[in-house]
Short mmCIF file of C-alpha atoms in Angstrom, two decimals:
data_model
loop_
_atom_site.label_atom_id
_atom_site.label_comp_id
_atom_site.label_asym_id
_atom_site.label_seq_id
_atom_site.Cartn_x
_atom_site.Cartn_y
_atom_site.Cartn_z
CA UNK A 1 26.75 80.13 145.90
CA UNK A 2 28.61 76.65 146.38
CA UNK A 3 31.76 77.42 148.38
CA UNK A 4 33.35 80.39 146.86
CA UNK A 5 31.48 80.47 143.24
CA UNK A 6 28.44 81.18 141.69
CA UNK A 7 26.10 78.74 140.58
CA UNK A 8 23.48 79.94 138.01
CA UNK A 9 22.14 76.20 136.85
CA UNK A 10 23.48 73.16 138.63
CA UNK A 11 26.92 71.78 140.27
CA UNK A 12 28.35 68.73 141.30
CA UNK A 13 28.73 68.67 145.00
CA UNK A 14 31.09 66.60 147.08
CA UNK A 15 31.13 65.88 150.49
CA UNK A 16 31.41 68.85 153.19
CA UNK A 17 30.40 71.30 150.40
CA UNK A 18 28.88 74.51 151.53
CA UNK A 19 25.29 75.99 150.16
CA UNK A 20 25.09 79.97 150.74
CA UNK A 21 21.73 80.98 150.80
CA UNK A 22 21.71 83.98 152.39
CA UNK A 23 24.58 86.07 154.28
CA UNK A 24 24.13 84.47 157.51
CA UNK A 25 22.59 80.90 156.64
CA UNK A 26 24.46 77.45 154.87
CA UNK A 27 23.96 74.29 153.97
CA UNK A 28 26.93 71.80 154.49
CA UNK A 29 26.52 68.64 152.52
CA UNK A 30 27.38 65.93 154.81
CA UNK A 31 27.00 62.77 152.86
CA UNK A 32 29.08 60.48 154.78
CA UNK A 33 26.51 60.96 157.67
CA UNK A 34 23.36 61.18 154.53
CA UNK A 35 22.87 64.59 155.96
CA UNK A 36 22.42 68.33 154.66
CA UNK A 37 22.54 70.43 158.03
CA UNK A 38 21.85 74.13 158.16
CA UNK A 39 23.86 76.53 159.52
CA UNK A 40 23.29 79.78 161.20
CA UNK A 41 25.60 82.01 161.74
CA UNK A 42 24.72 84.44 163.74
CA UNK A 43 28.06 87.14 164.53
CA UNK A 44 28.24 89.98 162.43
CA UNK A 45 30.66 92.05 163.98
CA UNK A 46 33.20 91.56 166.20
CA UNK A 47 34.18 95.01 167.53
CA UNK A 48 37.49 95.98 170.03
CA UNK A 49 36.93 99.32 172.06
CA UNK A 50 39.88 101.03 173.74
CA UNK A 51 41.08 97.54 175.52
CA UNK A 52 43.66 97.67 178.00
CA UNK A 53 44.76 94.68 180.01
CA UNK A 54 47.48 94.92 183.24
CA UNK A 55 48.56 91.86 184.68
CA UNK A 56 49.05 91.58 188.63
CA UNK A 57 52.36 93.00 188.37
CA UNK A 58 51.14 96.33 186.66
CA UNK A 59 52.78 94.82 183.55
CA UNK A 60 51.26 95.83 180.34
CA UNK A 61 49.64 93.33 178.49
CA UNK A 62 47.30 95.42 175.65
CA UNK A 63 46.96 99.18 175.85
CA UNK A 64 44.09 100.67 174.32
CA UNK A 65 43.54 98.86 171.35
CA UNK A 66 40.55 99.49 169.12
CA UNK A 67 39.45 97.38 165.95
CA UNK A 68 36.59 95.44 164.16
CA UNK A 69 36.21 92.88 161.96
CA UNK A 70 33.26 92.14 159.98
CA UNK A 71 32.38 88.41 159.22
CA UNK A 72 34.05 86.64 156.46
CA UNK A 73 37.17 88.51 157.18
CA UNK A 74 40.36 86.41 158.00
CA UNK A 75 42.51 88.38 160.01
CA UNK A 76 46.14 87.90 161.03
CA UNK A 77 47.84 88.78 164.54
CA UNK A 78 51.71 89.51 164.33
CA UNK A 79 53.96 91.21 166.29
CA UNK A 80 57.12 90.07 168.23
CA UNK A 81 56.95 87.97 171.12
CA UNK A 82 55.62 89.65 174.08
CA UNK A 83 54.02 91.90 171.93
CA UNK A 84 50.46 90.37 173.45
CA UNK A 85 49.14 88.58 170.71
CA UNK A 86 47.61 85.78 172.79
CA UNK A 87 46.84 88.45 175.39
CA UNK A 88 44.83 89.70 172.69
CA UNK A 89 43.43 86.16 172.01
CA UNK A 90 42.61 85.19 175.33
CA UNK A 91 40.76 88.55 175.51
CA UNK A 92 38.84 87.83 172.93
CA UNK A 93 37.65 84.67 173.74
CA UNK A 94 36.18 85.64 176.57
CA UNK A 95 38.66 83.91 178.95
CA UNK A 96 40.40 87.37 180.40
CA UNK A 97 38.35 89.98 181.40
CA UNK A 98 40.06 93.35 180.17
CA UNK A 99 41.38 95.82 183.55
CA UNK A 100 39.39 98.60 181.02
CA UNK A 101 37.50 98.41 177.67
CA UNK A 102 35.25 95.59 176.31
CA UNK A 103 34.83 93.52 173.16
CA UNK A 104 31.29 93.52 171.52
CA UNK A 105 29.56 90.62 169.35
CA UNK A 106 26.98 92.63 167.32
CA UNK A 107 27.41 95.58 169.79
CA UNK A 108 26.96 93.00 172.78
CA UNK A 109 29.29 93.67 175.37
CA UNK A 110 31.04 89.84 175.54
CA UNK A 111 32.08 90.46 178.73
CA UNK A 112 28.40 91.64 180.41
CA UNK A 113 26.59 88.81 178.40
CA UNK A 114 29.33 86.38 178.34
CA UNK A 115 27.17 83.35 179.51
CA UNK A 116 25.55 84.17 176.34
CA UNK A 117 27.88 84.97 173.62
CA UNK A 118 30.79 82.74 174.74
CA UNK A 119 29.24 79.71 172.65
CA UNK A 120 29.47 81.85 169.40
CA UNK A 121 33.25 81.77 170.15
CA UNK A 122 36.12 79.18 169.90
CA UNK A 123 39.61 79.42 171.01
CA UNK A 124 42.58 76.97 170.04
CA UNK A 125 45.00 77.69 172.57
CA UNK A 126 48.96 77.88 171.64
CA UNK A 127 49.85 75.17 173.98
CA UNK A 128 48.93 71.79 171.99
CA UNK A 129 45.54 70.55 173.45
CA UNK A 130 46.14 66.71 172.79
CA UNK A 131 48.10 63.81 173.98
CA UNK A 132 50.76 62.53 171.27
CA UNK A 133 50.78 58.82 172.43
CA UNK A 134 47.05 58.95 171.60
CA UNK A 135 45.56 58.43 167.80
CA UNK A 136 43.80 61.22 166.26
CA UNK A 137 40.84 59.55 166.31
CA UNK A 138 41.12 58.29 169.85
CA UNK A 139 42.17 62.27 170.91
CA UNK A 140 39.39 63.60 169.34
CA UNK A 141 36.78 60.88 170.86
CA UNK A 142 38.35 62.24 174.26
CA UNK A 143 37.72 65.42 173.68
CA UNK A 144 33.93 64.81 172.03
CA UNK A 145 33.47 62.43 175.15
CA UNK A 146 34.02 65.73 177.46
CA UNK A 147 32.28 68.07 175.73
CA UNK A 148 28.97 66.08 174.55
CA UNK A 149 28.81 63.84 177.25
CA UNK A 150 24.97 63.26 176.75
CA UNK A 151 25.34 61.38 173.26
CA UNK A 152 26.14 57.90 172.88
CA UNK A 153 29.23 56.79 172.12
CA UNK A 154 28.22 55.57 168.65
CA UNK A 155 26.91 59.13 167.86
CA UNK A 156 30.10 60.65 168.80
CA UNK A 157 31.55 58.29 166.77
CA UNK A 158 29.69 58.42 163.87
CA UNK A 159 30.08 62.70 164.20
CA UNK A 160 33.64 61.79 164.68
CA UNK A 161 34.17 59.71 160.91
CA UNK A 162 32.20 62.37 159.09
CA UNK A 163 34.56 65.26 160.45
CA UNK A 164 37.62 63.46 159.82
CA UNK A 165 36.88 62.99 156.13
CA UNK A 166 35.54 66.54 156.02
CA UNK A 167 39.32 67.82 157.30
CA UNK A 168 40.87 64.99 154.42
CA UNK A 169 41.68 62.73 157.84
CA UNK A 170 39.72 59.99 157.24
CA UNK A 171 42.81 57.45 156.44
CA UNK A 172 44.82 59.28 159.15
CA UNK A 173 42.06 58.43 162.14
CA UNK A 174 43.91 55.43 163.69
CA UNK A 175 47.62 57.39 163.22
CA UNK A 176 49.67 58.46 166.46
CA UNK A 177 49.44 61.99 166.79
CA UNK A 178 53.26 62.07 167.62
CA UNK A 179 54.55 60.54 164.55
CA UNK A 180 57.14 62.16 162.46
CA UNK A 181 54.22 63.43 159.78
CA UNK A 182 53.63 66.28 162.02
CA UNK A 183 51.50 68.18 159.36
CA UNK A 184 48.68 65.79 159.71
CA UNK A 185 48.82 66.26 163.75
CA UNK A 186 48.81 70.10 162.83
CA UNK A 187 45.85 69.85 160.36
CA UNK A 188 44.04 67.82 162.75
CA UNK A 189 44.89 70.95 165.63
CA UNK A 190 43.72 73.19 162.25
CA UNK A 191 40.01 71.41 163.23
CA UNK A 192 40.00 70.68 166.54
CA UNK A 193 38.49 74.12 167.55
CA UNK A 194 35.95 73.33 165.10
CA UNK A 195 35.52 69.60 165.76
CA UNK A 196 35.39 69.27 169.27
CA UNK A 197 33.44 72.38 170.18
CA UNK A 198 30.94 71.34 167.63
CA UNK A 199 30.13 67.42 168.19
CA UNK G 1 25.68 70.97 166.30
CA UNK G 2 28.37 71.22 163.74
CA UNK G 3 29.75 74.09 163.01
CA UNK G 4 28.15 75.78 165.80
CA UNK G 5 30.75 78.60 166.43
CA UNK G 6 30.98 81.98 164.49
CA UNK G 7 34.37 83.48 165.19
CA UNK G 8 37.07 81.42 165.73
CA UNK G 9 40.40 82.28 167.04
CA UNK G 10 43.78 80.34 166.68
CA UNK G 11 47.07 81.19 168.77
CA UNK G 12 50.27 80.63 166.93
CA UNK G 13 48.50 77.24 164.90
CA UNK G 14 51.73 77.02 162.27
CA UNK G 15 54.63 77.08 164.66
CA UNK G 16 57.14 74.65 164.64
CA UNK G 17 56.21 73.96 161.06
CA UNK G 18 57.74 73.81 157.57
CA UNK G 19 56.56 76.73 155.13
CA UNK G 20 54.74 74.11 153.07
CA UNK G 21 53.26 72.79 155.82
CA UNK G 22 52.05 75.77 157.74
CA UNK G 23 50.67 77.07 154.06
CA UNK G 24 48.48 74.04 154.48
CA UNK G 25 47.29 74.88 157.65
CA UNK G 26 46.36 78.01 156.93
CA UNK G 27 44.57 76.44 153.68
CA UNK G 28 42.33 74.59 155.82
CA UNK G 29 41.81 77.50 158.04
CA UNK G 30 41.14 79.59 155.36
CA UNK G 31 38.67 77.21 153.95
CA UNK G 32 36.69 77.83 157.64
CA UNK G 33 36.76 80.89 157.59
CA UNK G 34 34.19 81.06 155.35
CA UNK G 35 31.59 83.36 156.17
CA UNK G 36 33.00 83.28 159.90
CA UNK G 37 35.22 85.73 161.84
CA UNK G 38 38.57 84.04 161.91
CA UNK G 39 41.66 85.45 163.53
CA UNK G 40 44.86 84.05 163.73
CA UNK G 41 48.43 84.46 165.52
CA UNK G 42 51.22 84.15 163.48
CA UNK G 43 54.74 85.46 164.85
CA UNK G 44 56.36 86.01 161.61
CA UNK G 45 53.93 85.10 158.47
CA UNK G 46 55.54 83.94 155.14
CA UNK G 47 55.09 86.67 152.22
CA UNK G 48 52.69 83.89 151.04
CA UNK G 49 50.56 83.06 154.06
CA UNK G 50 50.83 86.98 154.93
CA UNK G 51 48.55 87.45 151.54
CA UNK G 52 45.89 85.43 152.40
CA UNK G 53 44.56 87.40 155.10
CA UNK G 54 41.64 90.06 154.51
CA UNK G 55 43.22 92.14 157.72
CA UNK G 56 46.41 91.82 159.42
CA UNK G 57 46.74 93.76 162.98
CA UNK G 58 50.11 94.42 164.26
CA UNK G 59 51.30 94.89 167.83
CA UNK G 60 54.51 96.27 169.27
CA UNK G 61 56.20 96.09 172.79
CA UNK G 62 53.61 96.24 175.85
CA UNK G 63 50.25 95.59 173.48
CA UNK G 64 50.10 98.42 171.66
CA UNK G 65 48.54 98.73 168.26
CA UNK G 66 50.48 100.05 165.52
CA UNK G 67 48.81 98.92 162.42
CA UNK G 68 45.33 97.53 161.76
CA UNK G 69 44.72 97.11 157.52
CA UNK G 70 44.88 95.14 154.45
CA UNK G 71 48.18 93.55 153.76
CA UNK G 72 49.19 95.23 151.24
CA UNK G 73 48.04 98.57 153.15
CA UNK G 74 50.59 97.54 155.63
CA UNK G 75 53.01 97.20 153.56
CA UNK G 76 52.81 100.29 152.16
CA UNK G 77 52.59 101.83 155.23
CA UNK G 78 55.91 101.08 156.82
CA UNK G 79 57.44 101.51 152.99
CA UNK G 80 56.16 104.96 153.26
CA UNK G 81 57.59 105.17 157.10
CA UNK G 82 60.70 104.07 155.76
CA UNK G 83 61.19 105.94 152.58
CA UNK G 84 60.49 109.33 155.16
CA UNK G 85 62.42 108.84 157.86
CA UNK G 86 65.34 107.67 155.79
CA UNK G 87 65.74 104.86 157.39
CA UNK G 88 69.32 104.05 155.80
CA UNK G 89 69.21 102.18 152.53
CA UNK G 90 70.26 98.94 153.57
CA UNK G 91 66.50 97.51 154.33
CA UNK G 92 66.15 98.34 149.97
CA UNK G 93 62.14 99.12 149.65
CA UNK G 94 60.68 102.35 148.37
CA UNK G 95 57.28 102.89 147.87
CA UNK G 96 57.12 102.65 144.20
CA UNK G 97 59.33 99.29 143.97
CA UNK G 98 55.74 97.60 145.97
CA UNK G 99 57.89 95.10 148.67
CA UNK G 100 55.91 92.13 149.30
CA UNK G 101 57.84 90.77 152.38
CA UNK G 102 56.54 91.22 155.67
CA UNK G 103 60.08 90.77 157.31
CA UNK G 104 60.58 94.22 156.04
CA UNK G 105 57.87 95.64 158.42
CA UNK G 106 59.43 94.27 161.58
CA UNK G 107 62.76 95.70 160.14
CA UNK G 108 61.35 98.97 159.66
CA UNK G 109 59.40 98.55 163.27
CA UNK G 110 62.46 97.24 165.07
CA UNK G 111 64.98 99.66 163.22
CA UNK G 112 68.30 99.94 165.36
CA UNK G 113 69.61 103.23 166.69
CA UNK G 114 73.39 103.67 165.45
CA UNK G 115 75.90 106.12 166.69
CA UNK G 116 77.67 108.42 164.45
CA UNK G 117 80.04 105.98 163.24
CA UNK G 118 76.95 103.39 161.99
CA UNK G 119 77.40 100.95 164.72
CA UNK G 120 74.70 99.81 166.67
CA UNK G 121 73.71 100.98 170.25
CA UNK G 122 72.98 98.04 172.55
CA UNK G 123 71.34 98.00 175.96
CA UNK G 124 70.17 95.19 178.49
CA UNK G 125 67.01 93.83 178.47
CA UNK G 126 64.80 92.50 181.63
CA UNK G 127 66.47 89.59 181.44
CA UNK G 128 69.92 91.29 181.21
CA UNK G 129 70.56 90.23 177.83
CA UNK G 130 72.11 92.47 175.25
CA UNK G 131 69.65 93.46 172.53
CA UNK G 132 69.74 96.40 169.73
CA UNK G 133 68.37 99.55 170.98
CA UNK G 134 65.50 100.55 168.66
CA UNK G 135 65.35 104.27 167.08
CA UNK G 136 61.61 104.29 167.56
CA UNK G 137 59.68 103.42 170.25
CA UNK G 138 56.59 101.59 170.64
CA UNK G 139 55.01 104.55 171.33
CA UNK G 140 56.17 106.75 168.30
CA UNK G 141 54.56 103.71 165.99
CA UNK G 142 51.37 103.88 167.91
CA UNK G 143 51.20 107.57 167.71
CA UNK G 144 52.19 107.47 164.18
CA UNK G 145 49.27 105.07 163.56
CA UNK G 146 46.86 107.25 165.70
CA UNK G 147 47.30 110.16 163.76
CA UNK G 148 47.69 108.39 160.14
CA UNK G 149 43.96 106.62 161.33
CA UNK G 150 42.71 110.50 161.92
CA UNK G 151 44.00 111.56 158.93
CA UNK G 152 41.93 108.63 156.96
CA UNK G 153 39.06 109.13 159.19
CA UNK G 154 38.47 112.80 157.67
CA UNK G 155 39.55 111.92 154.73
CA UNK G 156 36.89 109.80 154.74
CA UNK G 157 34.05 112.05 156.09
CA UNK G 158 35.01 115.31 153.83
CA UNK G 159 34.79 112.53 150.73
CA UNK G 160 31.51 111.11 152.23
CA UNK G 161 30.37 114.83 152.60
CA UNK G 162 31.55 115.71 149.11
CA UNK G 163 29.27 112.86 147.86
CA UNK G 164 26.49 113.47 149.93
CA UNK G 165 26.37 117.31 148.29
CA UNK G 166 26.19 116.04 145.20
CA UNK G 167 23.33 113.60 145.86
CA UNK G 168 21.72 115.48 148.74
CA UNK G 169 18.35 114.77 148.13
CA UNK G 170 18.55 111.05 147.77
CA UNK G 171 21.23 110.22 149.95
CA UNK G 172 19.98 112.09 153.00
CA UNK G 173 19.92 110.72 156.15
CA UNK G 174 20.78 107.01 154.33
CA UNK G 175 24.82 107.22 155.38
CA UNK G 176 26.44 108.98 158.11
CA UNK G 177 29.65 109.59 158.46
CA UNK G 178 32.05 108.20 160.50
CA UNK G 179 32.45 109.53 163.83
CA UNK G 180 36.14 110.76 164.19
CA UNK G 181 37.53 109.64 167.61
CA UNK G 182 39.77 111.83 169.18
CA UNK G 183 41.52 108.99 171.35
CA UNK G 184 44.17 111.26 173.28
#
């Protein structure tokens, strides 16, 4: 499989390509950094039992709410405001522990293992994560420099320009995040969770 | 390092944007998603973005689940809902004419109660604003989704059960059914 298609003999692959081998294991062709990484991924199931959050004031923020979602699956959260959809969020990121009920990663409680299981998960907040005098470039190297303190800043860098041109950001890197092309500050929110979690 | 995570989870990522734009968003997100769990908040999804989710969960007032499916389950869910409760004609979807706008299901969720003249009832929010009293509760969705998940859930198990008879001696012990939970 390359991306979403079959291969039987051979394909042309471009950068940031994806290799299925197996269910749970990739390649990602990552020629800008003359890379093929592997990766792993590990969360099958992501399973809801009979939450139920209260907030201080006995307000109701989820009541007994029971799903699961398989991996692969895109799923969408709607309802009205106030409705608890980033209750529901927040829950499941392991950043609000449920009054009653848990969430389970491959029938792991999250919330009993969570120094465990909270890497496997990230969570873009609504609230926008970035400062819009900044460049996209220079936000993301911010947020890379908290995160992965431990590389060098030519690493995080050089992790930095092949992500960018993976998300089609590459010419965008030295842009203000504030200017009036909003979609490209929104695309680059679209891979923040992914970039600076990851570098 | 890359790519480390395995379920990611976005809160409201195309508000504030243009349809095109947030269509792109969700292009990119979609293109993630691959092989990951992804879930997204979306207040109001286009028809279009609404159709490129796998699942879509919807909540009511005070967190409460009233519809965990496909899309196009959903949809024909509340067209059902609609279609039986005679809703009044003016939301225009029957089951057989297939809607494809999810507007219609917070139209059917949020229906307005109307006294006998066809006016709407309005009462005072928290805030002491004026809103549209609705004809059904939160509640009545949930329990209207509880028991429509039962029904499915023995559906499901007399089918499974109807299968296994025919294939008893291979398929023994190799599926089990689905427990049913009674949740009230």
């Amino acid at each position: 499989m390359v991306g979403d298609e079959a291969v039987r003999t051979t394909a042309q692959l471009k950068d940031g390509d994806t290799i299925r081998i197996d269910v749970g294991q990739v390649l990602r062709c990552n020629f800008s950094e003359r890379i093929i990484e592997e990766e792993r991924n590990i969360i099958r199931t992501l399973e809801v039992n009979e939450v139920t959050h209260r907030f201080g004031k006995g307000e109701i923020g989820l009541e007994g709410i029971s799903f699961s979602i398989t991996r692969g699956e895109l799923v969408c959260v709607m309802g009205a405001s106030g409705s608890g959809k980033s209750t529901l969020l927040r829950v499941l990121a392991g950043q609000l522990q449920p009054t009653s009920g848990d969430v389970f990663l491959n029938g792991q409680s999250l919330y009993q293992n969570l120094d465990a299981l909270k890497h496997y998960v990230s969570y873009m907040p609504q609230q926008d994560a970035f400062d819009e005098h900044l460049t996209i470039g220079e936000n993301l190297l911010f947020a890379a420099a908290i995160r992965a303190p431990h590389l060098s800043r030519r690493d995080r860098t050089r992790r930095l320009d092949a992500k960018l041109v993976e998300l089609g950001l590459g010419e965008r890197r030295d842009a203000v995040v504030g200017s009036p092309e909003k979609q490209n500050a929104e695309r680059w929110r679209a891979g923040n969770a992914s970039t600076s979690d990851s570098i | 390092m890359i790519g480390m995570s395995d379920v990611y989870l976005f809160d409201e990522p195309t508000s504030g944007l243009s349809s095109k734009d947030s269509e792109h968003v969700m292009e990119i997100i979609r293109s993630m998603a691959h092989n990951k769990i992804v879930i997204v908040t979306i207040h109001q999804p286009s028809s279009k973005i609404f159709q490129m989710f796998h699942k879509a969960i919807l909540l009511d007032k005070g967190g409460r689940l009233v519809f965990f499916g496909t899309p196009s389950d959903m949809l024909r869910y509340f067209a059902e809902a609609e279609h039986q409760h005679q809703f009044g004609a003016e939301l225009g979807a029957c089951p057989s004419c297939g809607t494809t706008r999810p507007e219609f299901i917070f139209d059917v969720l949020e229906t307005p109660l109307r006294d006998l003249s066809g006016d709407i009832i309005y009462e005072e929010n928290s805030r002491g604003q004026l809103v549209a009293s609705r004809r059904y509760s939160p509640e009545f969705w949930r329990d209207k989704y509880e028991a429509f998940r039962l029904i499915q859930d023995v559906k499901q198990v007399s089918l499974r059960q109807e299968a296994a008879v025919c294939t008893l001696p291979v398929g023994a012990g190799t599926e089990k059914a689905a427990p049913i939970s009674l949740a009230r």
